[in-house]
Amino acid sequence: MYKSTFPTRMAGWFQKYKLHHIPFWIGYNYLWWVVAMGNPFTAANNILFTPLASKFIFYLVFQTLAVYFNLYYLIPKFLEKGHFVTYILCLLATIAVTASLIVPGYHLGAYIAGMTLDELYGKANHNLIHMVVGGPLSSTIAVITLAMSIKLTKNWLQTRQRQQALEKEKLETELNFLKYQFNPHFLFNSINSIFFLIHKDPDVASASLAKFSELLRHQLYECNDHEIPLSKEITYLENFIELEKLRQNENIRVTFELESTGTEPLGIAPFILMTFLENAFKHVSKHHHEPNWIDIKLSLTGQKLDFWIANSTSADGNGEVVNYGGIGLKNVRRRLDLIYPGKYELRINDEPGHFEVHFTVMLEIVVLNQEAQIA
């Protein structure tokens, strides 16, 4: 077992700590030496077999550290959050410190060779400032600029690909939901139930018809954006639950607990929660002498949404439950990966007689326009 998992764990370790980038930076610094010396063999000989190797190592190590400090700390912490002045000051300080740390590599090479700086590197002004400006400073600026260019280009390409995939997924999702959410079985049963209630209990029928109207309005007009207010999605869930309870003739016990400690207006992609709710009603058990139940809990802590739903299942229904209204678990996860990359967690527990979904996601604050607030 240890031998079979070791290569995988090593590959993951190299990926996590970006160690697979080391050959690139070695090659980059080697090309600088080739350009400076005009001969690849002379450059390789000096790097491998002379005291100048210490100079090469200092350039390689400290410039690589500066690159990743900028890419994975300064840019996310300051630049991406709009703190431009702070970012520029920190970047300039990083460049200056890096160039200064490279200078001891010159001294170490001279010490190993038993020579003075003038003898090893030629006569020049070898005080700290002149040595920093003479080579390390411009080289550090160049390597950081190159790394930022590669990183920004990569991010741009990934963002473009993700947007294209998201647009394609959105179209497919809209078609799927039109097919599975607007199914005639649900519509006709809901209408028939309301029709019979008109004579039996006009007040309940009137309230049910209003919920049915709100549900259709949401599906037709309010869920066409990438994000909708979370409050509207919750209202849609409540309306759907009430109509399903009416349609099921109270054969199913449904509980819906809602807890919220947040006050900020949050947005969510439409039909994310509805997917799990529809699945629960579609695959809930149909026992005649045993309880049929659906339990739902939705809690909001700050910007973290926690949605839990479980339902009883029939003994012969396992395996079909994960097909989420015909759309499929794989497509549900794919949609979540596109909309909430790295911001969600989805856990599925499928056991005999019991199916459970636990979904958590970090939502973003949305600014509602006046029309949305009035609606």
mmCIF file of C-alpha atoms in Angstrom:
data_model
loop_
_atom_site.group_PDB
_atom_site.id
_atom_site.type_symbol
_atom_site.label_atom_id
_atom_site.label_comp_id
_atom_site.label_asym_id
_atom_site.label_seq_id
_atom_site.Cartn_x
_atom_site.Cartn_y
_atom_site.Cartn_z
ATOM 1 C CA MET A 1 0.000 0.000 0.000
ATOM 2 C CA TYR A 2 2.838 2.384 0.879
ATOM 3 C CA LYS A 3 4.651 1.805 -2.403
ATOM 4 C CA SER A 4 1.508 2.301 -4.488
ATOM 5 C CA THR A 5 0.549 5.618 -2.855
ATOM 6 C CA PHE A 6 4.039 7.111 -2.520
ATOM 7 C CA PRO A 7 4.371 8.397 -6.124
ATOM 8 C CA THR A 8 0.917 9.969 -5.928
ATOM 9 C CA ARG A 9 1.714 11.668 -2.630
ATOM 10 C CA MET A 10 5.045 12.908 -3.963
ATOM 11 C CA ALA A 11 3.366 14.319 -7.077
ATOM 12 C CA GLY A 12 0.817 16.107 -4.906
ATOM 13 C CA TRP A 13 3.584 17.472 -2.683
ATOM 14 C CA PHE A 14 5.510 18.801 -5.675
ATOM 15 C CA GLN A 15 2.322 20.390 -7.051
ATOM 16 C CA LYS A 16 1.349 21.941 -3.711
ATOM 17 C CA TYR A 17 4.707 23.613 -3.104
ATOM 18 C CA LYS A 18 5.367 24.484 -6.768
ATOM 19 C CA LEU A 19 8.588 22.460 -6.780
ATOM 20 C CA HIS A 20 7.985 21.489 -10.395
ATOM 21 C CA HIS A 21 8.762 25.139 -11.254
ATOM 22 C CA ILE A 22 12.388 24.797 -10.125
ATOM 23 C CA PRO A 23 13.706 23.502 -13.495
ATOM 24 C CA PHE A 24 12.141 26.521 -15.219
ATOM 25 C CA TRP A 25 13.917 29.023 -12.980
ATOM 26 C CA ILE A 26 17.222 27.159 -13.262
ATOM 27 C CA GLY A 27 16.894 27.307 -17.044
ATOM 28 C CA TYR A 28 15.919 30.993 -16.946
ATOM 29 C CA ASN A 29 18.975 31.974 -14.886
ATOM 30 C CA TYR A 30 21.207 29.803 -17.036
ATOM 31 C CA LEU A 31 20.020 31.652 -20.168
ATOM 32 C CA TRP A 32 20.990 34.948 -18.528
ATOM 33 C CA TRP A 33 24.515 33.610 -18.042
ATOM 34 C CA VAL A 34 24.634 32.350 -21.613
ATOM 35 C CA VAL A 35 23.676 35.810 -22.880
ATOM 36 C CA ALA A 36 26.235 37.485 -20.602
ATOM 37 C CA MET A 37 29.093 35.138 -21.515
ATOM 38 C CA GLY A 38 28.167 34.465 -25.132
ATOM 39 C CA ASN A 39 28.806 30.728 -24.893
ATOM 40 C CA PRO A 40 26.532 28.061 -23.355
ATOM 41 C CA PHE A 41 29.451 25.753 -22.532
ATOM 42 C CA THR A 42 31.397 28.495 -20.780
ATOM 43 C CA ALA A 43 28.285 29.448 -18.806
ATOM 44 C CA ALA A 44 27.663 25.838 -17.763
ATOM 45 C CA ASN A 45 31.311 25.351 -16.790
ATOM 46 C CA ASN A 46 31.305 28.497 -14.618
ATOM 47 C CA ILE A 47 28.075 27.515 -12.904
ATOM 48 C CA LEU A 48 29.092 23.921 -12.206
ATOM 49 C CA PHE A 49 32.848 23.939 -11.679
ATOM 50 C CA THR A 50 33.959 27.394 -10.501
ATOM 51 C CA PRO A 51 33.369 29.564 -7.403
ATOM 52 C CA LEU A 52 30.941 31.583 -9.512
ATOM 53 C CA ALA A 53 28.410 28.882 -8.648
ATOM 54 C CA SER A 54 27.693 30.678 -5.371
ATOM 55 C CA LYS A 55 26.684 33.794 -7.311
ATOM 56 C CA PHE A 56 24.365 31.703 -9.502
ATOM 57 C CA ILE A 57 22.762 30.028 -6.478
ATOM 58 C CA PHE A 58 22.132 33.355 -4.740
ATOM 59 C CA TYR A 59 20.445 34.732 -7.861
ATOM 60 C CA LEU A 60 18.362 31.565 -8.275
ATOM 61 C CA VAL A 61 17.217 31.195 -4.669
ATOM 62 C CA PHE A 62 16.454 34.789 -3.702
ATOM 63 C CA GLN A 63 14.863 35.814 -6.987
ATOM 64 C CA THR A 64 12.663 32.704 -6.979
ATOM 65 C CA LEU A 65 11.587 33.487 -3.412
ATOM 66 C CA ALA A 66 10.835 37.087 -4.412
ATOM 67 C CA VAL A 67 8.748 35.923 -7.369
ATOM 68 C CA TYR A 68 6.532 33.639 -5.291
ATOM 69 C CA PHE A 69 6.291 36.130 -2.424
ATOM 70 C CA ASN A 70 4.912 38.602 -4.934
ATOM 71 C CA LEU A 71 2.600 36.151 -6.728
ATOM 72 C CA TYR A 72 1.127 34.344 -3.744
ATOM 73 C CA TYR A 73 1.218 36.975 -0.999
ATOM 74 C CA LEU A 74 1.510 40.557 -2.233
ATOM 75 C CA ILE A 75 -0.849 40.252 -5.224
ATOM 76 C CA PRO A 76 -3.699 38.426 -3.398
ATOM 77 C CA LYS A 77 -3.355 40.478 -0.210
ATOM 78 C CA PHE A 78 -2.974 43.958 -1.716
ATOM 79 C CA LEU A 79 -3.287 44.208 -5.510
ATOM 80 C CA GLU A 80 -6.426 42.085 -5.908
ATOM 81 C CA LYS A 81 -8.090 43.979 -3.046
ATOM 82 C CA GLY A 82 -7.404 47.375 -4.597
ATOM 83 C CA HIS A 83 -4.627 48.512 -2.213
ATOM 84 C CA PHE A 84 -2.450 49.744 -5.073
ATOM 85 C CA VAL A 85 -0.173 52.135 -3.173
ATOM 86 C CA THR A 86 0.559 49.556 -0.476
ATOM 87 C CA TYR A 87 1.237 46.927 -3.109
ATOM 88 C CA ILE A 88 3.677 49.123 -5.043
ATOM 89 C CA LEU A 89 5.560 50.071 -1.864
ATOM 90 C CA CYS A 90 5.800 46.434 -0.747
ATOM 91 C CA LEU A 91 6.879 45.328 -4.229
ATOM 92 C CA LEU A 92 9.632 47.976 -4.364
ATOM 93 C CA ALA A 93 10.811 46.930 -0.906
ATOM 94 C CA THR A 94 10.826 43.265 -2.002
ATOM 95 C CA ILE A 95 12.915 44.094 -5.067
ATOM 96 C CA ALA A 96 15.402 46.156 -3.044
ATOM 97 C CA VAL A 97 15.774 43.509 -0.323
ATOM 98 C CA THR A 98 16.154 40.712 -2.879
ATOM 99 C CA ALA A 99 18.836 42.584 -4.820
ATOM 100 C CA SER A 100 20.694 43.293 -1.557
ATOM 101 C CA LEU A 101 20.583 39.625 -0.513
ATOM 102 C CA ILE A 102 22.154 38.571 -3.805
ATOM 103 C CA VAL A 103 25.307 40.677 -3.194
ATOM 104 C CA PRO A 104 26.735 38.295 -0.539
ATOM 105 C CA GLY A 105 26.861 35.656 -3.280
ATOM 106 C CA TYR A 106 29.552 37.730 -5.004
ATOM 107 C CA HIS A 107 31.575 37.907 -1.797
ATOM 108 C CA LEU A 108 31.154 34.181 -1.124
ATOM 109 C CA GLY A 109 32.471 33.334 -4.589
ATOM 110 C CA ALA A 110 35.535 35.523 -4.063
ATOM 111 C CA TYR A 111 36.113 33.961 -0.627
ATOM 112 C CA ILE A 112 35.921 30.408 -2.034
ATOM 113 C CA ALA A 113 38.288 31.316 -4.872
ATOM 114 C CA GLY A 114 40.736 33.023 -2.477
ATOM 115 C CA MET A 115 40.595 36.182 -4.570
ATOM 116 C CA THR A 116 39.450 39.752 -4.139
ATOM 117 C CA LEU A 117 36.309 41.050 -5.788
ATOM 118 C CA ASP A 118 38.432 43.040 -8.269
ATOM 119 C CA GLU A 119 40.461 39.948 -9.174
ATOM 120 C CA LEU A 120 37.405 37.725 -9.671
ATOM 121 C CA TYR A 121 34.931 40.161 -11.223
ATOM 122 C CA GLY A 122 37.189 42.850 -12.637
ATOM 123 C CA LYS A 123 38.005 46.289 -11.297
ATOM 124 C CA ALA A 124 34.891 48.240 -10.382
ATOM 125 C CA ASN A 125 33.245 50.051 -7.517
ATOM 126 C CA HIS A 126 32.295 47.192 -5.209
ATOM 127 C CA ASN A 127 30.470 49.016 -2.445
ATOM 128 C CA LEU A 128 26.975 47.723 -1.618
ATOM 129 C CA ILE A 129 24.945 50.302 -3.520
ATOM 130 C CA HIS A 130 26.959 50.013 -6.727
ATOM 131 C CA MET A 131 26.880 46.225 -6.584
ATOM 132 C CA VAL A 132 23.104 46.177 -6.030
ATOM 133 C CA VAL A 133 22.435 48.570 -8.902
ATOM 134 C CA GLY A 134 25.041 46.986 -11.155
ATOM 135 C CA GLY A 135 23.308 43.676 -11.745
ATOM 136 C CA PRO A 136 20.980 42.233 -9.097
ATOM 137 C CA LEU A 137 18.484 45.121 -9.202
ATOM 138 C CA SER A 138 17.791 45.073 -12.929
ATOM 139 C CA SER A 139 17.814 41.271 -12.988
ATOM 140 C CA THR A 140 15.317 41.074 -10.111
ATOM 141 C CA ILE A 141 12.994 43.570 -11.785
ATOM 142 C CA ALA A 142 13.179 41.545 -14.998
ATOM 143 C CA VAL A 143 12.395 38.207 -13.352
ATOM 144 C CA ILE A 144 9.481 39.596 -11.315
ATOM 145 C CA THR A 145 8.080 41.286 -14.428
ATOM 146 C CA LEU A 146 8.368 38.041 -16.392
ATOM 147 C CA ALA A 147 6.680 36.036 -13.636
ATOM 148 C CA MET A 148 3.823 38.534 -13.340
ATOM 149 C CA SER A 149 3.330 38.504 -17.103
ATOM 150 C CA ILE A 150 3.128 34.696 -17.141
ATOM 151 C CA LYS A 151 0.798 34.618 -14.141
ATOM 152 C CA LEU A 152 -1.544 37.338 -15.431
ATOM 153 C CA THR A 153 -1.676 35.759 -18.880
ATOM 154 C CA LYS A 154 -2.456 32.370 -17.345
ATOM 155 C CA ASN A 155 -5.182 33.894 -15.152
ATOM 156 C CA TRP A 156 -6.678 35.708 -18.134
ATOM 157 C CA LEU A 157 -6.807 32.518 -20.184
ATOM 158 C CA GLN A 158 -8.325 30.556 -17.294
ATOM 159 C CA THR A 159 -10.907 33.267 -16.664
ATOM 160 C CA ARG A 160 -11.839 33.353 -20.332
ATOM 161 C CA GLN A 161 -12.155 29.568 -20.508
ATOM 162 C CA ARG A 162 -14.208 29.532 -17.304
ATOM 163 C CA GLN A 163 -16.536 32.237 -18.629
ATOM 164 C CA GLN A 164 -17.048 30.332 -21.862
ATOM 165 C CA ALA A 165 -17.703 27.111 -19.963
ATOM 166 C CA LEU A 166 -20.054 28.943 -17.607
ATOM 167 C CA GLU A 167 -22.041 30.406 -20.490
ATOM 168 C CA LYS A 168 -22.333 26.988 -22.087
ATOM 169 C CA GLU A 169 -23.308 25.427 -18.770
ATOM 170 C CA LYS A 170 -25.862 28.176 -18.173
ATOM 171 C CA LEU A 171 -27.574 27.460 -21.482
ATOM 172 C CA GLU A 172 -27.603 23.728 -20.831
ATOM 173 C CA THR A 173 -28.878 24.263 -17.298
ATOM 174 C CA GLU A 174 -31.669 26.560 -18.457
ATOM 175 C CA LEU A 175 -32.809 23.956 -20.979
ATOM 176 C CA ASN A 176 -32.636 21.193 -18.396
ATOM 177 C CA PHE A 177 -34.581 23.147 -15.826
ATOM 178 C CA LEU A 178 -37.204 24.172 -18.339
ATOM 179 C CA LYS A 179 -37.598 20.505 -19.075
ATOM 180 C CA TYR A 180 -37.559 19.165 -15.532
ATOM 181 C CA GLN A 181 -38.902 22.024 -13.438
ATOM 182 C CA PHE A 182 -41.791 22.848 -15.775
ATOM 183 C CA ASN A 183 -42.950 19.280 -16.069
ATOM 184 C CA PRO A 184 -46.650 18.766 -16.867
ATOM 185 C CA HIS A 185 -47.044 16.302 -13.999
ATOM 186 C CA PHE A 186 -46.230 18.958 -11.396
ATOM 187 C CA LEU A 187 -48.211 21.709 -13.122
ATOM 188 C CA PHE A 188 -51.396 19.702 -13.722
ATOM 189 C CA ASN A 189 -51.401 18.130 -10.262
ATOM 190 C CA SER A 190 -50.912 21.522 -8.621
ATOM 191 C CA ILE A 191 -53.695 23.083 -10.709
ATOM 192 C CA ASN A 192 -56.057 20.152 -10.026
ATOM 193 C CA SER A 193 -55.371 20.320 -6.294
ATOM 194 C CA ILE A 194 -56.128 24.033 -6.251
ATOM 195 C CA PHE A 195 -59.267 23.448 -8.344
ATOM 196 C CA PHE A 196 -60.697 20.965 -5.820
ATOM 197 C CA LEU A 197 -59.797 23.303 -2.954
ATOM 198 C CA ILE A 198 -61.876 26.100 -4.459
ATOM 199 C CA HIS A 199 -65.086 24.339 -3.332
ATOM 200 C CA LYS A 200 -63.673 22.780 -0.200
ATOM 201 C CA ASP A 201 -61.695 25.685 1.254
ATOM 202 C CA PRO A 202 -61.673 28.875 -0.871
ATOM 203 C CA ASP A 203 -59.247 30.704 1.436
ATOM 204 C CA VAL A 204 -56.626 27.954 1.232
ATOM 205 C CA ALA A 205 -57.198 27.694 -2.514
ATOM 206 C CA SER A 206 -56.655 31.437 -2.912
ATOM 207 C CA ALA A 207 -53.407 31.306 -0.918
ATOM 208 C CA SER A 208 -52.229 28.266 -2.881
ATOM 209 C CA LEU A 209 -52.984 29.956 -6.173
ATOM 210 C CA ALA A 210 -50.952 32.975 -5.092
ATOM 211 C CA LYS A 211 -48.000 30.718 -4.232
ATOM 212 C CA PHE A 212 -48.364 28.942 -7.561
ATOM 213 C CA SER A 213 -48.349 32.298 -9.368
ATOM 214 C CA GLU A 214 -45.239 33.433 -7.494
ATOM 215 C CA LEU A 215 -43.495 30.166 -8.325
ATOM 216 C CA LEU A 216 -44.204 30.520 -12.048
ATOM 217 C CA ARG A 217 -43.143 34.168 -11.987
ATOM 218 C CA HIS A 218 -39.842 33.223 -10.381
ATOM 219 C CA GLN A 219 -39.139 30.534 -12.950
ATOM 220 C CA LEU A 220 -40.075 32.705 -15.918
ATOM 221 C CA TYR A 221 -38.728 36.137 -15.016
ATOM 222 C CA GLU A 222 -36.627 36.277 -11.854
ATOM 223 C CA CYS A 223 -34.056 33.530 -12.388
ATOM 224 C CA ASN A 224 -32.477 34.611 -15.666
ATOM 225 C CA ASP A 225 -29.443 36.294 -14.073
ATOM 226 C CA HIS A 226 -26.269 34.606 -12.876
ATOM 227 C CA GLU A 227 -27.268 35.500 -9.319
ATOM 228 C CA ILE A 228 -30.553 36.334 -7.643
ATOM 229 C CA PRO A 229 -31.225 37.538 -4.079
ATOM 230 C CA LEU A 230 -31.055 34.684 -1.604
ATOM 231 C CA SER A 231 -34.332 35.846 -0.075
ATOM 232 C CA LYS A 232 -36.146 35.225 -3.380
ATOM 233 C CA GLU A 233 -34.668 31.747 -3.658
ATOM 234 C CA ILE A 234 -35.814 30.930 -0.118
ATOM 235 C CA THR A 235 -39.324 32.226 -0.885
ATOM 236 C CA TYR A 236 -39.349 30.052 -3.990
ATOM 237 C CA LEU A 237 -38.383 27.012 -1.900
ATOM 238 C CA GLU A 238 -41.159 27.717 0.599
ATOM 239 C CA ASN A 239 -43.757 28.096 -2.160
ATOM 240 C CA PHE A 240 -42.601 24.891 -3.815
ATOM 241 C CA ILE A 241 -42.805 23.014 -0.503
ATOM 242 C CA GLU A 242 -46.349 24.236 0.152
ATOM 243 C CA LEU A 243 -47.519 23.259 -3.330
ATOM 244 C CA GLU A 244 -45.865 19.846 -3.112
ATOM 245 C CA LYS A 245 -47.469 19.219 0.278
ATOM 246 C CA LEU A 246 -50.802 20.129 -1.266
ATOM 247 C CA ARG A 247 -50.186 17.859 -4.250
ATOM 248 C CA GLN A 248 -49.015 14.952 -2.067
ATOM 249 C CA ASN A 249 -52.255 15.092 -0.021
ATOM 250 C CA GLU A 250 -50.329 15.260 3.272
ATOM 251 C CA ASN A 251 -48.834 11.796 2.865
ATOM 252 C CA ILE A 252 -45.390 13.274 3.547
ATOM 253 C CA ARG A 253 -44.187 15.034 6.680
ATOM 254 C CA VAL A 254 -42.068 18.035 5.680
ATOM 255 C CA THR A 255 -40.119 20.220 8.097
ATOM 256 C CA PHE A 256 -38.241 23.351 7.077
ATOM 257 C CA GLU A 257 -36.010 25.105 9.627
ATOM 258 C CA LEU A 258 -34.581 28.496 8.708
ATOM 259 C CA GLU A 259 -31.900 30.202 10.795
ATOM 260 C CA SER A 260 -30.131 33.407 9.860
ATOM 261 C CA THR A 261 -27.650 35.622 11.720
ATOM 262 C CA GLY A 262 -26.659 37.684 8.677
ATOM 263 C CA THR A 263 -28.071 41.048 7.678
ATOM 264 C CA GLU A 264 -26.246 41.671 4.394
ATOM 265 C CA PRO A 265 -28.098 41.079 1.100
ATOM 266 C CA LEU A 266 -26.556 37.965 -0.416
ATOM 267 C CA GLY A 267 -26.865 36.504 -3.901
ATOM 268 C CA ILE A 268 -26.992 32.898 -5.046
ATOM 269 C CA ALA A 269 -27.101 31.176 -8.406
ATOM 270 C CA PRO A 270 -30.719 30.276 -9.263
ATOM 271 C CA PHE A 271 -31.971 26.702 -8.779
ATOM 272 C CA ILE A 272 -28.899 25.581 -6.804
ATOM 273 C CA LEU A 273 -30.933 24.790 -3.677
ATOM 274 C CA MET A 274 -34.012 23.904 -5.706
ATOM 275 C CA THR A 275 -32.121 21.062 -7.340
ATOM 276 C CA PHE A 276 -31.728 19.264 -4.019
ATOM 277 C CA LEU A 277 -35.270 20.050 -2.884
ATOM 278 C CA GLU A 278 -36.868 18.759 -6.077
ATOM 279 C CA ASN A 279 -34.759 15.621 -5.813
ATOM 280 C CA ALA A 280 -36.032 14.973 -2.279
ATOM 281 C CA PHE A 281 -39.687 15.222 -3.323
ATOM 282 C CA LYS A 282 -39.125 13.152 -6.431
ATOM 283 C CA HIS A 283 -37.437 10.272 -4.606
ATOM 284 C CA VAL A 284 -39.104 10.391 -1.192
ATOM 285 C CA SER A 285 -40.526 7.060 -0.084
ATOM 286 C CA LYS A 286 -44.153 6.144 -0.787
ATOM 287 C CA HIS A 287 -44.824 3.899 2.216
ATOM 288 C CA HIS A 288 -48.401 3.255 3.274
ATOM 289 C CA HIS A 289 -47.715 2.003 6.795
ATOM 290 C CA GLU A 290 -44.392 3.723 7.520
ATOM 291 C CA PRO A 291 -43.464 7.410 7.843
ATOM 292 C CA ASN A 292 -42.557 9.310 4.691
ATOM 293 C CA TRP A 293 -40.577 12.413 5.533
ATOM 294 C CA ILE A 294 -38.390 15.246 4.272
ATOM 295 C CA ASP A 295 -36.352 17.348 6.693
ATOM 296 C CA ILE A 296 -34.738 20.615 5.568
ATOM 297 C CA LYS A 297 -32.461 22.967 7.464
ATOM 298 C CA LEU A 298 -31.070 26.206 6.076
ATOM 299 C CA SER A 299 -28.768 28.370 8.179
ATOM 300 C CA LEU A 300 -26.904 31.525 7.294
ATOM 301 C CA THR A 301 -23.926 32.668 9.348
ATOM 302 C CA GLY A 302 -22.430 35.834 7.923
ATOM 303 C CA GLN A 303 -21.868 34.958 4.277
ATOM 304 C CA LYS A 304 -21.741 31.198 4.833
ATOM 305 C CA LEU A 305 -24.824 29.290 3.726
ATOM 306 C CA ASP A 306 -25.393 25.845 5.218
ATOM 307 C CA PHE A 307 -28.122 23.767 3.541
ATOM 308 C CA TRP A 308 -29.027 20.292 4.786
ATOM 309 C CA ILE A 309 -31.811 18.129 3.384
ATOM 310 C CA ALA A 310 -32.696 14.503 4.013
ATOM 311 C CA ASN A 311 -35.557 12.286 2.946
ATOM 312 C CA SER A 312 -36.816 8.767 3.471
ATOM 313 C CA THR A 313 -36.369 6.427 0.521
ATOM 314 C CA SER A 314 -37.914 3.185 -0.603
ATOM 315 C CA ALA A 315 -35.930 0.001 -0.447
ATOM 316 C CA ASP A 316 -35.984 -0.334 -4.241
ATOM 317 C CA GLY A 317 -35.132 3.325 -4.896
ATOM 318 C CA ASN A 318 -31.430 3.427 -4.021
ATOM 319 C CA GLY A 319 -29.161 4.425 -6.844
ATOM 320 C CA GLU A 320 -31.775 6.574 -8.562
ATOM 321 C CA VAL A 321 -31.708 9.253 -5.882
ATOM 322 C CA VAL A 322 -28.451 10.779 -7.048
ATOM 323 C CA ASN A 323 -29.886 11.640 -10.458
ATOM 324 C CA TYR A 324 -31.314 14.963 -9.295
ATOM 325 C CA GLY A 325 -34.353 15.447 -11.452
ATOM 326 C CA GLY A 326 -32.710 13.936 -14.513
ATOM 327 C CA ILE A 327 -29.791 16.342 -14.556
ATOM 328 C CA GLY A 328 -27.297 14.061 -12.794
ATOM 329 C CA LEU A 329 -24.917 14.478 -9.892
ATOM 330 C CA LYS A 330 -21.934 15.000 -12.183
ATOM 331 C CA ASN A 331 -23.596 17.977 -13.852
ATOM 332 C CA VAL A 332 -24.620 19.425 -10.497
ATOM 333 C CA ARG A 333 -21.034 19.308 -9.293
ATOM 334 C CA ARG A 334 -19.802 20.683 -12.610
ATOM 335 C CA ARG A 335 -22.133 23.651 -12.326
ATOM 336 C CA LEU A 336 -21.005 24.290 -8.755
ATOM 337 C CA ASP A 337 -17.345 24.040 -9.819
ATOM 338 C CA LEU A 338 -17.942 26.703 -12.440
ATOM 339 C CA ILE A 339 -19.990 29.068 -10.291
ATOM 340 C CA TYR A 340 -18.337 28.582 -6.889
ATOM 341 C CA PRO A 341 -14.799 27.259 -7.501
ATOM 342 C CA GLY A 342 -13.147 26.520 -4.173
ATOM 343 C CA LYS A 343 -16.035 28.122 -2.256
ATOM 344 C CA TYR A 344 -18.394 25.199 -1.722
ATOM 345 C CA GLU A 345 -18.573 21.748 -0.191
ATOM 346 C CA LEU A 346 -21.086 19.074 -1.180
ATOM 347 C CA ARG A 347 -21.467 15.851 0.797
ATOM 348 C CA ILE A 348 -23.844 13.050 -0.192
ATOM 349 C CA ASN A 349 -24.922 10.235 2.113
ATOM 350 C CA ASP A 350 -26.980 7.524 0.402
ATOM 351 C CA GLU A 351 -28.046 4.715 2.727
ATOM 352 C CA PRO A 352 -30.916 2.191 2.647
ATOM 353 C CA GLY A 353 -34.077 4.059 3.595
ATOM 354 C CA HIS A 354 -32.285 7.387 3.973
ATOM 355 C CA PHE A 355 -30.762 9.946 1.612
ATOM 356 C CA GLU A 356 -28.980 13.082 2.804
ATOM 357 C CA VAL A 357 -27.352 16.105 1.168
ATOM 358 C CA HIS A 358 -25.206 18.636 2.995
ATOM 359 C CA PHE A 359 -24.223 21.704 0.974
ATOM 360 C CA THR A 360 -22.193 24.671 2.218
ATOM 361 C CA VAL A 361 -21.083 27.681 0.193
ATOM 362 C CA MET A 362 -19.627 31.146 0.725
ATOM 363 C CA LEU A 363 -21.934 33.685 -0.890
ATOM 364 C CA GLU A 364 -21.152 37.203 -2.045
ATOM 365 C CA ILE A 365 -22.901 40.412 -1.100
ATOM 366 C CA VAL A 366 -25.043 41.786 -3.919
ATOM 367 C CA VAL A 367 -26.170 45.333 -4.536
ATOM 368 C CA LEU A 368 -29.843 45.290 -5.399
ATOM 369 C CA ASN A 369 -31.197 47.853 -7.809
ATOM 370 C CA GLN A 370 -34.359 49.772 -7.047
ATOM 371 C CA GLU A 371 -36.529 47.575 -9.270
ATOM 372 C CA ALA A 372 -35.356 44.441 -7.482
ATOM 373 C CA GLN A 373 -35.958 46.018 -4.084
ATOM 374 C CA ILE A 374 -39.469 47.117 -5.072
ATOM 375 C CA ALA A 375 -40.250 43.661 -6.464
#
